Short mmCIF file of N, CA and C in Angstrom, two decimals:
data_model
loop_
_atom_site.label_atom_id
_atom_site.label_comp_id
_atom_site.label_asym_id
_atom_site.label_seq_id
_atom_site.Cartn_x
_atom_site.Cartn_y
_atom_site.Cartn_z
N UNK A 10 0.83 -1.18 0.00
CA UNK A 10 0.00 0.00 0.00
C UNK A 10 0.88 1.26 0.00
N UNK A 11 0.28 2.34 -0.34
CA UNK A 11 0.99 3.62 -0.41
C UNK A 11 1.55 4.03 0.96
N UNK A 12 0.79 3.78 2.03
CA UNK A 12 1.24 4.10 3.38
C UNK A 12 2.48 3.31 3.75
N UNK A 13 2.51 2.04 3.38
CA UNK A 13 3.68 1.19 3.67
C UNK A 13 4.92 1.71 2.94
N UNK A 14 4.73 2.11 1.68
CA UNK A 14 5.85 2.65 0.89
C UNK A 14 6.38 3.92 1.54
N UNK A 15 5.48 4.80 1.98
CA UNK A 15 5.89 6.05 2.63
C UNK A 15 6.63 5.78 3.94
N UNK A 16 6.15 4.79 4.71
CA UNK A 16 6.83 4.44 5.96
C UNK A 16 8.24 3.91 5.70
N UNK A 17 8.38 3.09 4.67
CA UNK A 17 9.70 2.55 4.30
C UNK A 17 10.61 3.69 3.84
N UNK A 18 10.07 4.62 3.05
CA UNK A 18 10.86 5.77 2.60
C UNK A 18 11.34 6.59 3.79
N UNK A 19 10.45 6.87 4.74
CA UNK A 19 10.80 7.63 5.94
C UNK A 19 11.88 6.90 6.73
N UNK A 20 11.74 5.59 6.84
CA UNK A 20 12.71 4.78 7.57
C UNK A 20 14.08 4.86 6.90
N UNK A 21 14.12 4.73 5.58
CA UNK A 21 15.38 4.78 4.84
C UNK A 21 16.01 6.16 4.99
N UNK A 22 15.20 7.21 4.88
CA UNK A 22 15.72 8.57 5.05
C UNK A 22 16.26 8.75 6.47
N UNK A 23 15.56 8.23 7.46
CA UNK A 23 16.03 8.29 8.85
C UNK A 23 17.35 7.57 9.03
N UNK A 24 17.49 6.38 8.44
CA UNK A 24 18.76 5.63 8.51
C UNK A 24 19.89 6.42 7.85
N UNK A 25 19.59 7.01 6.69
CA UNK A 25 20.61 7.79 5.97
C UNK A 25 21.06 8.98 6.81
N UNK A 26 20.10 9.69 7.38
CA UNK A 26 20.43 10.86 8.20
C UNK A 26 21.25 10.46 9.43
N UNK A 27 20.84 9.39 10.07
CA UNK A 27 21.56 8.91 11.26
C UNK A 27 22.97 8.44 10.87
N UNK A 28 23.08 7.80 9.73
CA UNK A 28 24.37 7.34 9.25
C UNK A 28 25.31 8.52 8.99
N UNK A 29 24.79 9.59 8.39
CA UNK A 29 25.60 10.78 8.14
C UNK A 29 26.02 11.44 9.46
N UNK A 30 25.11 11.48 10.41
CA UNK A 30 25.41 12.05 11.72
C UNK A 30 26.50 11.22 12.42
N UNK A 31 26.37 9.90 12.37
CA UNK A 31 27.37 9.02 12.98
C UNK A 31 28.73 9.18 12.30
N UNK A 32 28.74 9.29 10.97
CA UNK A 32 29.98 9.48 10.22
C UNK A 32 30.66 10.78 10.66
N UNK A 33 29.89 11.85 10.82
CA UNK A 33 30.43 13.14 11.27
C UNK A 33 30.99 13.02 12.69
N UNK A 34 30.27 12.34 13.57
CA UNK A 34 30.74 12.17 14.95
C UNK A 34 32.04 11.37 15.00
N UNK A 35 32.14 10.34 14.18
CA UNK A 35 33.38 9.55 14.12
C UNK A 35 34.52 10.42 13.61
N UNK A 36 34.25 11.21 12.57
CA UNK A 36 35.27 12.11 12.03
C UNK A 36 35.74 13.11 13.08
N UNK A 37 34.82 13.70 13.82
CA UNK A 37 35.19 14.66 14.86
C UNK A 37 36.04 14.00 15.95
N UNK A 38 35.63 12.81 16.37
CA UNK A 38 36.38 12.10 17.41
C UNK A 38 37.78 11.74 16.91
N UNK A 39 37.88 11.28 15.69
CA UNK A 39 39.17 10.91 15.12
C UNK A 39 40.06 12.14 14.95
N UNK A 40 39.49 13.23 14.48
CA UNK A 40 40.26 14.47 14.31
C UNK A 40 40.77 14.97 15.65
N UNK A 41 39.91 14.96 16.67
CA UNK A 41 40.32 15.39 18.02
C UNK A 41 41.44 14.48 18.55
N UNK A 42 41.28 13.19 18.35
CA UNK A 42 42.29 12.24 18.82
C UNK A 42 43.63 12.49 18.14
N UNK A 43 43.62 12.70 16.83
CA UNK A 43 44.88 12.94 16.11
C UNK A 43 45.52 14.25 16.55
N UNK A 44 44.71 15.26 16.82
CA UNK A 44 45.25 16.53 17.33
C UNK A 44 45.88 16.32 18.70
N UNK A 45 45.20 15.56 19.55
CA UNK A 45 45.74 15.30 20.88
C UNK A 45 47.03 14.48 20.81
N UNK A 46 47.09 13.51 19.91
CA UNK A 46 48.33 12.74 19.73
C UNK A 46 49.46 13.64 19.24
N UNK A 47 49.14 14.57 18.36
CA UNK A 47 50.15 15.52 17.89
C UNK A 47 50.65 16.37 19.05
N UNK A 48 49.75 16.82 19.91
CA UNK A 48 50.15 17.59 21.10
C UNK A 48 51.06 16.76 22.00
N UNK A 49 50.69 15.51 22.22
CA UNK A 49 51.50 14.62 23.07
C UNK A 49 52.89 14.43 22.48
N UNK A 50 52.96 14.28 21.17
CA UNK A 50 54.28 14.09 20.54
C UNK A 50 55.15 15.33 20.75
N UNK A 51 54.53 16.51 20.78
CA UNK A 51 55.34 17.70 21.02
C UNK A 51 55.73 17.82 22.48
N UNK A 52 54.91 17.32 23.38
CA UNK A 52 55.31 17.27 24.79
C UNK A 52 56.54 16.37 24.96
N UNK A 53 56.54 15.25 24.27
CA UNK A 53 57.69 14.34 24.32
C UNK A 53 58.93 15.01 23.74
N UNK A 54 58.75 15.75 22.65
CA UNK A 54 59.84 16.53 22.04
C UNK A 54 60.46 17.46 23.09
N UNK A 55 59.60 18.18 23.81
CA UNK A 55 60.09 19.11 24.84
C UNK A 55 60.72 18.37 26.01
N UNK A 56 60.14 17.24 26.40
CA UNK A 56 60.73 16.45 27.49
C UNK A 56 62.14 15.98 27.13
N UNK A 57 62.32 15.55 25.89
CA UNK A 57 63.65 15.14 25.43
C UNK A 57 64.64 16.30 25.51
N UNK A 58 64.16 17.49 25.16
CA UNK A 58 65.03 18.67 25.24
C UNK A 58 65.36 18.99 26.69
N UNK A 59 64.37 18.90 27.57
CA UNK A 59 64.63 19.15 29.00
C UNK A 59 65.66 18.15 29.54
N UNK A 60 65.48 16.91 29.17
CA UNK A 60 66.41 15.86 29.63
C UNK A 60 67.83 16.13 29.13
N UNK A 61 67.94 16.55 27.88
CA UNK A 61 69.26 16.87 27.31
C UNK A 61 69.92 18.01 28.08
N UNK A 62 69.14 18.99 28.47
CA UNK A 62 69.66 20.13 29.23
C UNK A 62 70.14 19.66 30.61
N UNK A 63 69.31 18.90 31.28
CA UNK A 63 69.65 18.43 32.63
C UNK A 63 70.93 17.59 32.61
N UNK A 64 71.02 16.72 31.60
CA UNK A 64 72.20 15.85 31.50
C UNK A 64 73.35 16.50 30.75
N UNK A 65 73.09 17.71 30.21
CA UNK A 65 74.05 18.40 29.35
C UNK A 65 74.58 17.44 28.29
N UNK A 66 73.63 16.84 27.61
CA UNK A 66 73.94 15.85 26.59
C UNK A 66 73.52 16.40 25.24
N UNK A 67 74.43 16.45 24.30
CA UNK A 67 74.14 16.94 22.95
C UNK A 67 73.32 15.88 22.22
N UNK A 68 72.12 16.27 21.82
CA UNK A 68 71.25 15.33 21.10
C UNK A 68 70.80 15.97 19.79
N UNK A 69 70.42 15.11 18.87
CA UNK A 69 69.87 15.61 17.61
C UNK A 69 68.37 15.79 17.77
N UNK A 70 67.91 17.00 17.53
CA UNK A 70 66.48 17.28 17.58
C UNK A 70 65.95 17.34 16.15
N UNK A 71 64.79 16.74 15.95
CA UNK A 71 64.20 16.76 14.61
C UNK A 71 63.74 18.16 14.25
N UNK A 72 63.66 18.42 12.96
CA UNK A 72 63.18 19.70 12.47
C UNK A 72 61.67 19.78 12.53
N UNK A 73 61.13 20.94 12.19
CA UNK A 73 59.69 21.15 12.32
C UNK A 73 58.86 20.35 11.31
N UNK A 74 59.49 19.83 10.28
CA UNK A 74 58.75 18.99 9.33
C UNK A 74 58.97 17.50 9.59
N UNK A 75 60.02 17.16 10.35
CA UNK A 75 60.34 15.75 10.62
C UNK A 75 59.75 15.22 11.92
N UNK A 76 59.42 16.11 12.84
CA UNK A 76 58.86 15.63 14.12
C UNK A 76 57.45 15.10 13.87
N UNK A 77 56.94 14.33 14.82
CA UNK A 77 55.61 13.73 14.68
C UNK A 77 54.53 14.80 14.47
N UNK A 78 54.62 15.87 15.24
CA UNK A 78 53.64 16.95 15.11
C UNK A 78 53.71 17.55 13.71
N UNK A 79 54.92 17.82 13.25
CA UNK A 79 55.10 18.41 11.92
C UNK A 79 54.62 17.50 10.81
N UNK A 80 54.89 16.20 10.94
CA UNK A 80 54.41 15.26 9.92
C UNK A 80 52.88 15.22 9.90
N UNK A 81 52.25 15.26 11.09
CA UNK A 81 50.80 15.30 11.15
C UNK A 81 50.29 16.61 10.55
N UNK A 82 50.90 17.73 10.94
CA UNK A 82 50.48 19.05 10.50
C UNK A 82 50.55 19.19 8.98
N UNK A 83 51.59 18.63 8.39
CA UNK A 83 51.81 18.75 6.94
C UNK A 83 51.20 17.62 6.13
N UNK A 84 50.56 16.66 6.81
CA UNK A 84 49.98 15.53 6.08
C UNK A 84 48.85 16.01 5.18
N UNK A 85 48.65 15.28 4.11
CA UNK A 85 47.60 15.62 3.15
C UNK A 85 46.23 15.68 3.83
N UNK A 86 45.98 14.74 4.72
CA UNK A 86 44.69 14.70 5.42
C UNK A 86 44.48 15.93 6.30
N UNK A 87 45.53 16.33 7.04
CA UNK A 87 45.40 17.51 7.90
C UNK A 87 45.20 18.78 7.08
N UNK A 88 45.95 18.91 6.01
CA UNK A 88 45.81 20.09 5.15
C UNK A 88 44.39 20.15 4.59
N UNK A 89 43.87 19.00 4.17
CA UNK A 89 42.52 18.93 3.61
C UNK A 89 41.47 19.28 4.67
N UNK A 90 41.66 18.78 5.90
CA UNK A 90 40.66 18.97 6.95
C UNK A 90 40.71 20.35 7.59
N UNK A 91 41.92 20.86 7.86
CA UNK A 91 42.03 22.09 8.67
C UNK A 91 42.88 23.17 8.01
N UNK A 92 43.40 22.91 6.83
CA UNK A 92 44.31 23.85 6.17
C UNK A 92 43.68 25.15 5.72
N UNK A 93 42.37 25.24 5.70
CA UNK A 93 41.69 26.45 5.23
C UNK A 93 41.62 27.54 6.30
N UNK A 94 41.88 27.21 7.54
CA UNK A 94 41.75 28.18 8.61
C UNK A 94 43.03 28.99 8.77
N UNK A 95 42.90 30.31 9.00
CA UNK A 95 44.11 31.13 9.19
C UNK A 95 44.95 30.66 10.39
N UNK A 96 44.29 30.11 11.40
CA UNK A 96 45.01 29.62 12.58
C UNK A 96 45.94 28.46 12.22
N UNK A 97 45.54 27.65 11.25
CA UNK A 97 46.39 26.55 10.79
C UNK A 97 47.70 27.12 10.25
N UNK A 98 47.60 28.15 9.44
CA UNK A 98 48.78 28.80 8.86
C UNK A 98 49.65 29.40 9.97
N UNK A 99 49.02 29.98 10.98
CA UNK A 99 49.76 30.55 12.11
C UNK A 99 50.56 29.46 12.83
N UNK A 100 49.93 28.31 13.04
CA UNK A 100 50.62 27.19 13.69
C UNK A 100 51.76 26.71 12.81
N UNK A 101 51.47 26.47 11.56
CA UNK A 101 52.45 25.87 10.63
C UNK A 101 53.62 26.80 10.34
N UNK A 102 53.31 28.06 10.04
CA UNK A 102 54.35 28.99 9.59
C UNK A 102 55.05 29.75 10.71
N UNK A 103 54.44 29.78 11.88
CA UNK A 103 55.04 30.58 12.95
C UNK A 103 55.27 29.80 14.24
N UNK A 104 54.18 29.43 14.92
CA UNK A 104 54.32 28.87 16.27
C UNK A 104 55.15 27.59 16.30
N UNK A 105 54.84 26.65 15.43
CA UNK A 105 55.56 25.38 15.44
C UNK A 105 57.04 25.58 15.08
N UNK A 106 57.30 26.39 14.08
CA UNK A 106 58.69 26.67 13.69
C UNK A 106 59.45 27.35 14.83
N UNK A 107 58.79 28.29 15.51
CA UNK A 107 59.44 29.00 16.61
C UNK A 107 59.85 28.05 17.72
N UNK A 108 58.99 27.09 18.02
CA UNK A 108 59.33 26.12 19.08
C UNK A 108 60.60 25.37 18.70
N UNK A 109 60.70 24.94 17.46
CA UNK A 109 61.90 24.21 17.02
C UNK A 109 63.13 25.11 17.02
N UNK A 110 62.99 26.33 16.54
CA UNK A 110 64.12 27.25 16.51
C UNK A 110 64.62 27.57 17.92
N UNK A 111 63.68 27.85 18.81
CA UNK A 111 64.06 28.17 20.20
C UNK A 111 64.64 26.96 20.92
N UNK A 112 64.11 25.79 20.65
CA UNK A 112 64.64 24.58 21.28
C UNK A 112 66.07 24.32 20.80
N UNK A 113 66.28 24.49 19.51
CA UNK A 113 67.64 24.32 18.97
C UNK A 113 68.60 25.32 19.63
N UNK A 114 68.14 26.54 19.76
CA UNK A 114 68.95 27.59 20.41
C UNK A 114 69.21 27.23 21.88
N UNK A 115 68.18 26.77 22.56
CA UNK A 115 68.31 26.41 23.99
C UNK A 115 69.29 25.26 24.18
N UNK A 116 69.35 24.35 23.21
CA UNK A 116 70.21 23.17 23.33
C UNK A 116 71.67 23.43 22.94
N UNK A 117 71.97 24.63 22.46
CA UNK A 117 73.36 24.94 22.11
C UNK A 117 74.30 24.78 23.31
N UNK A 118 73.79 25.03 24.50
CA UNK A 118 74.63 24.92 25.70
C UNK A 118 75.08 23.48 25.97
N UNK A 119 74.36 22.51 25.40
CA UNK A 119 74.74 21.11 25.65
C UNK A 119 76.04 20.75 24.94
N UNK A 120 76.37 21.48 23.86
CA UNK A 120 77.60 21.19 23.11
C UNK A 120 78.85 21.52 23.91
N UNK A 121 78.74 22.58 24.72
CA UNK A 121 79.89 23.00 25.54
C UNK A 121 79.71 22.67 27.02
N UNK A 122 78.65 21.94 27.35
CA UNK A 122 78.33 21.62 28.76
C UNK A 122 78.26 22.88 29.62
N UNK A 123 77.53 23.89 29.11
CA UNK A 123 77.42 25.16 29.84
C UNK A 123 75.98 25.48 30.26
N UNK A 124 75.11 24.50 30.19
CA UNK A 124 73.69 24.75 30.52
C UNK A 124 73.52 25.19 31.97
N UNK A 125 74.21 24.51 32.87
CA UNK A 125 74.11 24.85 34.30
C UNK A 125 74.80 26.18 34.57
N UNK A 126 75.93 26.37 33.95
CA UNK A 126 76.70 27.61 34.13
C UNK A 126 75.86 28.82 33.70
N UNK A 127 75.12 28.69 32.63
CA UNK A 127 74.28 29.77 32.10
C UNK A 127 72.80 29.47 32.35
N UNK A 128 72.51 29.05 33.58
CA UNK A 128 71.15 28.57 33.87
C UNK A 128 70.07 29.63 33.65
N UNK A 129 70.37 30.92 33.93
CA UNK A 129 69.36 31.97 33.72
C UNK A 129 68.93 32.02 32.26
N UNK A 130 69.90 31.96 31.37
CA UNK A 130 69.62 31.99 29.94
C UNK A 130 68.84 30.73 29.53
N UNK A 131 69.25 29.60 30.07
CA UNK A 131 68.58 28.33 29.76
C UNK A 131 67.13 28.37 30.22
N UNK A 132 66.90 28.86 31.42
CA UNK A 132 65.54 28.95 31.96
C UNK A 132 64.71 29.92 31.12
N UNK A 133 65.29 31.04 30.75
CA UNK A 133 64.59 32.04 29.93
C UNK A 133 64.18 31.43 28.58
N UNK A 134 65.10 30.68 27.97
CA UNK A 134 64.79 30.03 26.70
C UNK A 134 63.60 29.09 26.83
N UNK A 135 63.60 28.28 27.89
CA UNK A 135 62.52 27.31 28.05
C UNK A 135 61.20 27.96 28.47
N UNK A 136 61.28 29.08 29.17
CA UNK A 136 60.05 29.81 29.47
C UNK A 136 59.41 30.32 28.18
N UNK A 137 60.24 30.80 27.27
CA UNK A 137 59.74 31.28 25.98
C UNK A 137 59.15 30.12 25.17
N UNK A 138 59.83 28.98 25.20
CA UNK A 138 59.31 27.79 24.51
C UNK A 138 57.96 27.40 25.07
N UNK A 139 57.83 27.43 26.39
CA UNK A 139 56.55 27.06 27.03
C UNK A 139 55.44 28.05 26.66
N UNK A 140 55.77 29.33 26.62
CA UNK A 140 54.76 30.33 26.23
C UNK A 140 54.25 30.08 24.81
N UNK A 141 55.15 29.82 23.90
CA UNK A 141 54.75 29.57 22.52
C UNK A 141 54.01 28.24 22.41
N UNK A 142 54.45 27.25 23.17
CA UNK A 142 53.75 25.95 23.17
C UNK A 142 52.31 26.10 23.64
N UNK A 143 52.13 26.93 24.65
CA UNK A 143 50.78 27.19 25.16
C UNK A 143 49.93 27.85 24.08
N UNK A 144 50.50 28.83 23.38
CA UNK A 144 49.78 29.49 22.28
C UNK A 144 49.44 28.48 21.19
N UNK A 145 50.38 27.62 20.87
CA UNK A 145 50.15 26.60 19.84
C UNK A 145 48.98 25.70 20.24
N UNK A 146 48.98 25.26 21.48
CA UNK A 146 47.92 24.37 21.97
C UNK A 146 46.57 25.08 21.92
N UNK A 147 46.51 26.33 22.37
CA UNK A 147 45.26 27.09 22.33
C UNK A 147 44.79 27.31 20.89
N UNK A 148 45.73 27.60 20.01
CA UNK A 148 45.38 27.85 18.61
C UNK A 148 44.88 26.57 17.96
N UNK A 149 45.49 25.45 18.30
CA UNK A 149 45.03 24.17 17.77
C UNK A 149 43.61 23.86 18.26
N UNK A 150 43.33 24.16 19.51
CA UNK A 150 41.98 23.98 20.03
C UNK A 150 40.99 24.88 19.29
N UNK A 151 41.41 26.08 18.96
CA UNK A 151 40.57 26.99 18.19
C UNK A 151 40.28 26.43 16.79
N UNK A 152 41.31 25.82 16.18
CA UNK A 152 41.12 25.19 14.87
C UNK A 152 40.08 24.07 14.98
N UNK A 153 40.18 23.27 16.02
CA UNK A 153 39.21 22.18 16.19
C UNK A 153 37.79 22.74 16.37
N UNK A 154 37.66 23.79 17.17
CA UNK A 154 36.34 24.40 17.36
C UNK A 154 35.77 24.86 16.01
N UNK A 155 36.59 25.48 15.19
CA UNK A 155 36.12 25.91 13.87
C UNK A 155 35.75 24.70 13.02
N UNK A 156 36.56 23.65 13.09
CA UNK A 156 36.30 22.45 12.31
C UNK A 156 34.96 21.82 12.68
N UNK A 157 34.62 21.86 13.97
CA UNK A 157 33.35 21.27 14.41
C UNK A 157 32.15 22.06 13.86
N UNK A 158 32.36 23.36 13.64
CA UNK A 158 31.27 24.20 13.16
C UNK A 158 31.16 24.21 11.65
N UNK A 159 32.32 24.34 10.99
CA UNK A 159 32.31 24.40 9.53
C UNK A 159 33.62 23.85 8.98
N UNK A 160 33.61 22.58 8.57
CA UNK A 160 34.82 21.96 8.02
C UNK A 160 35.30 22.67 6.74
N UNK A 161 36.57 22.55 6.46
CA UNK A 161 37.12 23.08 5.21
C UNK A 161 36.41 22.38 4.05
N UNK A 162 36.29 23.10 2.99
CA UNK A 162 35.64 22.51 1.79
C UNK A 162 36.66 22.05 0.78
#
């Protein structure tokens, strides 16, 4: 009967709508998780730098495109999902690069074992790194908020 056909149509439309909603929720959860993993990888990057300073051990630090955060940030999927936001460009072109540049500068003392001797300078460098890291984290959260409202096209 016509009523049965209409009920089936409504049911199919309801399934389709729910499926699209579920797909969006999975995408949001996955995007948030990948952003959080990227943040964690940068925390580990900083921990390694702190450890190198404490031990006055010269270590090789990855560049801003080779670290886990940088690889995630520059990945095709990330560019497609969040690359349209001005905050993404701020993170990529400024904040993330600054953290690497300042960390490299801060670790120069490990080559001559002068980190403790010049502790004020070392502390100042890491305070600056922490300030920029905080800005990066806040900006990344802002990108996610925008993504939840209107994804890049």
